[in-house]
CSV table of C-alpha atoms in Angstrom, one decimal:
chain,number,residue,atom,x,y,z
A,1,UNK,CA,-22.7,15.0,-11.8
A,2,UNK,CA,-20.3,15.0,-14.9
A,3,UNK,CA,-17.8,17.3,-14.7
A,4,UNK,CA,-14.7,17.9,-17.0
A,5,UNK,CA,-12.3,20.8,-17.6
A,6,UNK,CA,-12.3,22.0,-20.8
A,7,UNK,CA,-10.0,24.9,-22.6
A,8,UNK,CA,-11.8,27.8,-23.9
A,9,UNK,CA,-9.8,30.5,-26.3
A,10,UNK,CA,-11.8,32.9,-24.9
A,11,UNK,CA,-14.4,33.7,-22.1
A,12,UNK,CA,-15.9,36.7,-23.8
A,13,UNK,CA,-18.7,36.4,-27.0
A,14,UNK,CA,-20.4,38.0,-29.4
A,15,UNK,CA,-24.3,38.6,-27.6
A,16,UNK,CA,-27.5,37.7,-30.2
A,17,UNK,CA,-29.3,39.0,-27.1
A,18,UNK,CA,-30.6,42.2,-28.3
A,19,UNK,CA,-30.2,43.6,-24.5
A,20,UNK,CA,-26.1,42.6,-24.3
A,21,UNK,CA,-23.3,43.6,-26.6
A,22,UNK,CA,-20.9,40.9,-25.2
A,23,UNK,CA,-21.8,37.4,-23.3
A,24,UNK,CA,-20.1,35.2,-20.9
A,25,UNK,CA,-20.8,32.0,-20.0
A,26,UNK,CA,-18.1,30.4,-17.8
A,27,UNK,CA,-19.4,26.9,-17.7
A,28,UNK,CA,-21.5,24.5,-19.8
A,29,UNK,CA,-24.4,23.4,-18.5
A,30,UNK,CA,-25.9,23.9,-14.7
A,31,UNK,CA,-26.7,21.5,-12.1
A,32,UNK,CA,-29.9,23.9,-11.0
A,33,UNK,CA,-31.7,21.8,-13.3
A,34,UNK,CA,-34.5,23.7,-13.5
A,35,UNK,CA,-37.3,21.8,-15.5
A,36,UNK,CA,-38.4,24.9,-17.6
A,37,UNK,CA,-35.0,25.6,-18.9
A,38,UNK,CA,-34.3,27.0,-22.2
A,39,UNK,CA,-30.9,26.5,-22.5
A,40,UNK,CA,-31.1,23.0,-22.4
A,41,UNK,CA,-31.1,22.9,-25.8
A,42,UNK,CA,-27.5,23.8,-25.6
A,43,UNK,CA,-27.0,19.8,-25.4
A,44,UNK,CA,-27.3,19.6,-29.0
A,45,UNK,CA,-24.0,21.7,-29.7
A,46,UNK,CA,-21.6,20.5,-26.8
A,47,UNK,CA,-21.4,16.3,-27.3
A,48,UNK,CA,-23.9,16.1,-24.0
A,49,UNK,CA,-26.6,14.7,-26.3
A,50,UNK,CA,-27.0,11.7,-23.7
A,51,UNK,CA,-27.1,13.4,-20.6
A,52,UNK,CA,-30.1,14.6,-18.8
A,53,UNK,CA,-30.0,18.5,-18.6
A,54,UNK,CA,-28.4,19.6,-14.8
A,55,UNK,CA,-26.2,16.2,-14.6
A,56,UNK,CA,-23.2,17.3,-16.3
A,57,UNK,CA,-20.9,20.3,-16.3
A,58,UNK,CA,-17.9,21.6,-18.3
A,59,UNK,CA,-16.0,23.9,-16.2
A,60,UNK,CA,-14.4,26.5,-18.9
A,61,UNK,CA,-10.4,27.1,-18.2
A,62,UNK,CA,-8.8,30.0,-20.0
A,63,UNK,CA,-5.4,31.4,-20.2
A,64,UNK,CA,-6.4,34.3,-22.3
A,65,UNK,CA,-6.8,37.6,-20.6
A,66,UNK,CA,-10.0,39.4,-21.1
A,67,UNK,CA,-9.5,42.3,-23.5
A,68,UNK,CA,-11.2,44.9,-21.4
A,69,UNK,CA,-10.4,48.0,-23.8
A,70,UNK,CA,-13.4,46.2,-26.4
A,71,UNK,CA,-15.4,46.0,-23.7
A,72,UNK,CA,-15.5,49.6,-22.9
A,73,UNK,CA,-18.7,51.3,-23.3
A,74,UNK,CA,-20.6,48.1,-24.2
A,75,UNK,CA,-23.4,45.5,-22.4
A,76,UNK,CA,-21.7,42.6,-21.1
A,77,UNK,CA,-24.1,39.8,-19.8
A,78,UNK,CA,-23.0,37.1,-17.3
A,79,UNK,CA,-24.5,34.6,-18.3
A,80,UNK,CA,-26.8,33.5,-21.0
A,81,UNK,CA,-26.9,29.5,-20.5
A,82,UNK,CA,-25.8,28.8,-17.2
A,83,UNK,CA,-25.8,30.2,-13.8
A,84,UNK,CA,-22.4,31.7,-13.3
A,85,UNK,CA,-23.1,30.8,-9.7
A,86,UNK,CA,-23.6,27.6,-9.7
A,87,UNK,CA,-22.3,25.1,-6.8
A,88,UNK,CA,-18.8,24.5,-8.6
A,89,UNK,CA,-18.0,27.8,-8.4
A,90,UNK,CA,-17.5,27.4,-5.0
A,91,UNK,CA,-14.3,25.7,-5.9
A,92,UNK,CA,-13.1,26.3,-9.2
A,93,UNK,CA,-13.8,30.4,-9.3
A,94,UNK,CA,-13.9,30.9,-12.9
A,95,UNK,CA,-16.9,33.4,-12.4
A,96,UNK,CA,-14.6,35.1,-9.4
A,97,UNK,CA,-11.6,35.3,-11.7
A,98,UNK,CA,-13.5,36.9,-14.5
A,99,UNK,CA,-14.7,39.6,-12.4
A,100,UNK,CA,-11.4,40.5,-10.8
A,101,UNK,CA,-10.2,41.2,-14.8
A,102,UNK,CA,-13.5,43.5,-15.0
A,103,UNK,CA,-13.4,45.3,-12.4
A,104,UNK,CA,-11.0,47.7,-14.4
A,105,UNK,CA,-13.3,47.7,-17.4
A,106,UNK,CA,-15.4,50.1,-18.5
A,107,UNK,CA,-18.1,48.2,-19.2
A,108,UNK,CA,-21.5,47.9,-18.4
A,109,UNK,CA,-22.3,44.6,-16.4
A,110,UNK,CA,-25.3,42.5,-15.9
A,111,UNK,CA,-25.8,39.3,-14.1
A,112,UNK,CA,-28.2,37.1,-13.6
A,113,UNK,CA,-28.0,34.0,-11.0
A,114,UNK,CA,-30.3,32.1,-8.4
A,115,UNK,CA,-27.6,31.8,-6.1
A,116,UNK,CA,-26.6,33.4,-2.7
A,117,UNK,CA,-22.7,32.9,-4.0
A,118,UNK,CA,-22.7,35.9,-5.3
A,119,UNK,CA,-22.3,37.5,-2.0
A,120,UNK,CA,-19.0,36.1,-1.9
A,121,UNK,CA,-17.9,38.5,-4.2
A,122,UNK,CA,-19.3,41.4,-3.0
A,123,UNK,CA,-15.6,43.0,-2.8
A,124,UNK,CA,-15.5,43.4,-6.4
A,125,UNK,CA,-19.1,44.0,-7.4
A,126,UNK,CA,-18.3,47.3,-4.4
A,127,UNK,CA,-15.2,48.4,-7.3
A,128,UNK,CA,-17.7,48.5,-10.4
A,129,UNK,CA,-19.3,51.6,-11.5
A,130,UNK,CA,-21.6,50.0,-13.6
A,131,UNK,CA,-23.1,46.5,-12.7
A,132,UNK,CA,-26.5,45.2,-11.8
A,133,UNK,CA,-27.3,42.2,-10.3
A,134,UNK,CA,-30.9,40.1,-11.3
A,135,UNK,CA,-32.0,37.0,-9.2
A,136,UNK,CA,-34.8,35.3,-10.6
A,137,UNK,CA,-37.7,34.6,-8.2
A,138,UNK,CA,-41.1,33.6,-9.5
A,139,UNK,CA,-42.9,32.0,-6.4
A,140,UNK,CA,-42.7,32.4,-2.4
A,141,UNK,CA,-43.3,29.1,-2.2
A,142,UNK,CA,-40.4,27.0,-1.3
A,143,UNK,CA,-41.9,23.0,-2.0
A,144,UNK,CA,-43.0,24.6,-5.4
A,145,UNK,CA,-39.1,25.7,-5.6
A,146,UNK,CA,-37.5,23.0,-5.0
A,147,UNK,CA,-39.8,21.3,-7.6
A,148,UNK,CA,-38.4,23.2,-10.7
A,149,UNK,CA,-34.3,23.4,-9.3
A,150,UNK,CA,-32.0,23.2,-7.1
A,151,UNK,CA,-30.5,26.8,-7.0
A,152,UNK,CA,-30.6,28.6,-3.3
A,153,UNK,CA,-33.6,28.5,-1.4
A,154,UNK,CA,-36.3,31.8,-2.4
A,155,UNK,CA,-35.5,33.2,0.8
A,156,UNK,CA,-31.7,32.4,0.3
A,157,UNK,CA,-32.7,34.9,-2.7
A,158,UNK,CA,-34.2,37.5,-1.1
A,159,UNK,CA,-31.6,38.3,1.5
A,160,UNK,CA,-29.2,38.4,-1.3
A,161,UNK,CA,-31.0,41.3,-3.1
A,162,UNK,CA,-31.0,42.4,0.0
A,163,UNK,CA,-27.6,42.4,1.2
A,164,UNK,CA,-26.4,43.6,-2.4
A,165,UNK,CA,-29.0,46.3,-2.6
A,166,UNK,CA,-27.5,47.2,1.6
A,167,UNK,CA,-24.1,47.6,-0.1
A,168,UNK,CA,-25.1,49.8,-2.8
A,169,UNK,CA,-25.5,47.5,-6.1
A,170,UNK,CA,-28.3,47.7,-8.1
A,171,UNK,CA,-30.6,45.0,-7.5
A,172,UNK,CA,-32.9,44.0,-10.2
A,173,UNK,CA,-36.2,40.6,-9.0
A,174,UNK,CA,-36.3,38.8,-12.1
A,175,UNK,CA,-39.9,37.4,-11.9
A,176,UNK,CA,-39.2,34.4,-14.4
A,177,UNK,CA,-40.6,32.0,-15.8
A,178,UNK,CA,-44.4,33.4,-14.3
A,179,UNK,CA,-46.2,30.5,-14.2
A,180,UNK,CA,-50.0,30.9,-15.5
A,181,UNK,CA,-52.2,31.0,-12.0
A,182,UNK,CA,-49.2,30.2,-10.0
A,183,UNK,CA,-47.2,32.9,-9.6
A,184,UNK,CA,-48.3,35.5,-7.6
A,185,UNK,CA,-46.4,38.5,-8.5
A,186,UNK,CA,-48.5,41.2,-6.1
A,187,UNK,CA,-46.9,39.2,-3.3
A,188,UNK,CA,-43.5,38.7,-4.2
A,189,UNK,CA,-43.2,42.8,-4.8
A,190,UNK,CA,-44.5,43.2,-1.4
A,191,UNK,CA,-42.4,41.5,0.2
A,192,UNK,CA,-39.2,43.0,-1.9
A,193,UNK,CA,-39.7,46.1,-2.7
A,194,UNK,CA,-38.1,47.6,0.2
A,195,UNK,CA,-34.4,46.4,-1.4
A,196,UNK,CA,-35.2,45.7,-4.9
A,197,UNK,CA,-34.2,48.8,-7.9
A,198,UNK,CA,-36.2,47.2,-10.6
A,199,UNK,CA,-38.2,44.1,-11.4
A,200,UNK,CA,-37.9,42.3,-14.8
A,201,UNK,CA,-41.6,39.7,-15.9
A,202,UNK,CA,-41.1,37.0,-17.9
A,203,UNK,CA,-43.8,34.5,-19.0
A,204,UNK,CA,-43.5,31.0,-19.4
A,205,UNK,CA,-42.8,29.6,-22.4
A,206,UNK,CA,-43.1,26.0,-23.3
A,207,UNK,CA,-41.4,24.0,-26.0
A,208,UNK,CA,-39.0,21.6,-27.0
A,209,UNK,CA,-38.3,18.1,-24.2
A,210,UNK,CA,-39.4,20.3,-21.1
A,211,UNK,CA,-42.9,21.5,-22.8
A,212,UNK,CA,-44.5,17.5,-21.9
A,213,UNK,CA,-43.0,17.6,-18.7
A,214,UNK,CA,-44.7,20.8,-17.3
A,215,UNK,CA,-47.7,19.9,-18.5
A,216,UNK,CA,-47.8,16.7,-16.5
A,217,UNK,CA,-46.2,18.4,-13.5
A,218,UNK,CA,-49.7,20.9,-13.9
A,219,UNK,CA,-51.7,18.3,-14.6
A,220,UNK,CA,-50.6,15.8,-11.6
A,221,UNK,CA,-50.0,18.9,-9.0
A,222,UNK,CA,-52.2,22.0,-9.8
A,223,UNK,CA,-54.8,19.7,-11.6
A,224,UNK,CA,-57.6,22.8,-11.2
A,225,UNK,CA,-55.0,24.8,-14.0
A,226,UNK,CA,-54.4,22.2,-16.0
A,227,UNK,CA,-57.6,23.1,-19.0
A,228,UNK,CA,-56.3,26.4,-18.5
A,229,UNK,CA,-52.5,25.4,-19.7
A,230,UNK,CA,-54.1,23.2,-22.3
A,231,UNK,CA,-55.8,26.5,-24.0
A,232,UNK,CA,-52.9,28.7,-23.6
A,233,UNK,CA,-50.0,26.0,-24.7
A,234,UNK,CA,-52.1,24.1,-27.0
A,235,UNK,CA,-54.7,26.1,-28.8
A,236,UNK,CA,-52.1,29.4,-28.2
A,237,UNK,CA,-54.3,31.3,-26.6
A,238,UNK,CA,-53.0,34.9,-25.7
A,239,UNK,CA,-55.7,36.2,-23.5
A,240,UNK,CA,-54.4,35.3,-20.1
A,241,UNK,CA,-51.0,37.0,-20.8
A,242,UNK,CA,-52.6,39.8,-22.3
A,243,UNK,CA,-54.7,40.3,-19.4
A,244,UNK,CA,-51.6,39.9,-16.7
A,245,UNK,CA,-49.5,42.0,-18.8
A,246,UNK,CA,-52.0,44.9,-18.7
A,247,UNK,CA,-52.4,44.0,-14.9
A,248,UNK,CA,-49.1,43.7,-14.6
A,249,UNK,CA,-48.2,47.6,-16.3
A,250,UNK,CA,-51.1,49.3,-14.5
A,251,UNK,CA,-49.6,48.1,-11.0
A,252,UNK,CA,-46.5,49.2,-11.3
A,253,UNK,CA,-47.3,52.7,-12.8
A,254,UNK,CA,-49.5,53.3,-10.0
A,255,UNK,CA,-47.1,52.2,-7.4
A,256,UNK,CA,-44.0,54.0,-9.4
A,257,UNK,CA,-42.3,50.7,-9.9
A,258,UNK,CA,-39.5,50.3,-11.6
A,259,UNK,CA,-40.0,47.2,-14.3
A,260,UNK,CA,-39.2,45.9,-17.7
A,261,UNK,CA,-42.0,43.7,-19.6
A,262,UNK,CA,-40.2,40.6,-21.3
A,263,UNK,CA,-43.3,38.7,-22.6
A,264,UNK,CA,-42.6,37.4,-25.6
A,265,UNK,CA,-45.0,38.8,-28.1
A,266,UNK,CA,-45.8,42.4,-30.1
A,267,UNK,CA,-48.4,43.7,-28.1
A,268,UNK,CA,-46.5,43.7,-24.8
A,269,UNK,CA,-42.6,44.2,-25.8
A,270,UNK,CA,-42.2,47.7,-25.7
């Protein structure tokens, strides 16, 4: 891994995210690596251009306090492009530092990781009035895991929303990327439900670098799929999303689960 310090004038951004007022990303890049990434295009604006995406990572020092009266009353999202959790917070505890000048602020506060770090800072999250907490989880299968990253284990995952959920924070299974015939998302609600608030679905969406890559990691590994992906990343056919996203709605309603649909197109975002 490439790691360098860098000074940042300010932790806190202006969110294009139409969920977040505010963003914070306290590192750039993330060694998860994970192969579907979308944030890897970030390479293009931080001199990384000749790196591969989860080799390198810029750890953000600020000596700026966060101003938490224009926070108050807004969306504050951490983090957009990195996992805030990542292995180097375990030593350089930017993401700990930011959340000890939040815990004062009336803000709103989601975040999103893969990691079982953010048990570590339970002690704050405990002090907030308003924060949930998303891990993303899209298989049960742990060699299928450890294919696309290198973030905590799936049942690392798990127990976290669990403990959170134990200790009174809102828990929120992100169900992201869902991978077309892979992802089984009946059987990761069962065997969550019990600690999880609210469950977020995601499709997968391929383009840019990683597009080629999953395709050949479909092709060589889940070869039976692979004319499937072909018609619905090639010849953009909608019918399989359509058809889970429907599937997807009527499960939940029956069941009176809590979700949010993400999939990116007008007939399923609400």
């Amino acid at each position: 891994m490439n790691v360098k310090i860098i000074e940042t004038k300010n932790y806190v951004t202006k969110s294009n995210l139409p969920a977040s007022d505010y963003v914070i990303n306290p590192y750039v890049g993330c060694p998860h690596g994970c192969k579907y990434c979308y944030a890897s295009f970030m390479k293009r604006f931080t001199n990384h251009t000749e790196e591969e995406w989860g080799n390198f990572i810029d750890v953000k020092q600020c000596n700026k306090r966060i101003d938490i009266n224009k926070l108050k009353g807004k969306r504050v999202f951490l983090s957009s492009v990195t996992d805030c959790y990542n292995e180097f917070e375990s030593e350089y505890k930017i993401t700990r530092k930011i959340l000890e000048e939040l815990v004062k602020c009336d803000c709103f506060l989601s975040i999103s990781t893969k990691s079982k770090l953010i048990i570590r800072d339970i002690d704050f999250l405990k002090k907030m009035s308003n924060v949930e907490v998303s891990l993303s989880i899209n298989t049960l299968d742990e060699s299928f895991k450890n294919d696309m990253d290198k973030a905590s284990s799936i049942q690392d995952r798990l127990e976290t929303l669990k403990e959170l959920h134990e200790n009174g924070i809102r828990t929120i299974l992100f169900m992201s990327p869902m991978f077309p015939y892979i992802t089984d998302f009946k059987k990761i609600i069962e065997k969550s439900q019990s600690f999880v608030d609210e469950y977020w679905f995601e499709n997968l969406n391929l383009r840019g670098s990683y597009k080629k890559d999953i395709l050949t990691y479909i092709k060589n590994k889940y070869s039976k799929c692979y004319s499937d992906y072909l018609n619905i990343y090639l010849n953009n056919d909608l019918t399989y999303w359509e058809n889970l996203g429907n599937e997807i709605n009527d499960y939940c309603e029956k069941n009176n689960i809590r979700y949010k649909n993400y999939f990116y197109h007008s007939k399923l975002v609400q």
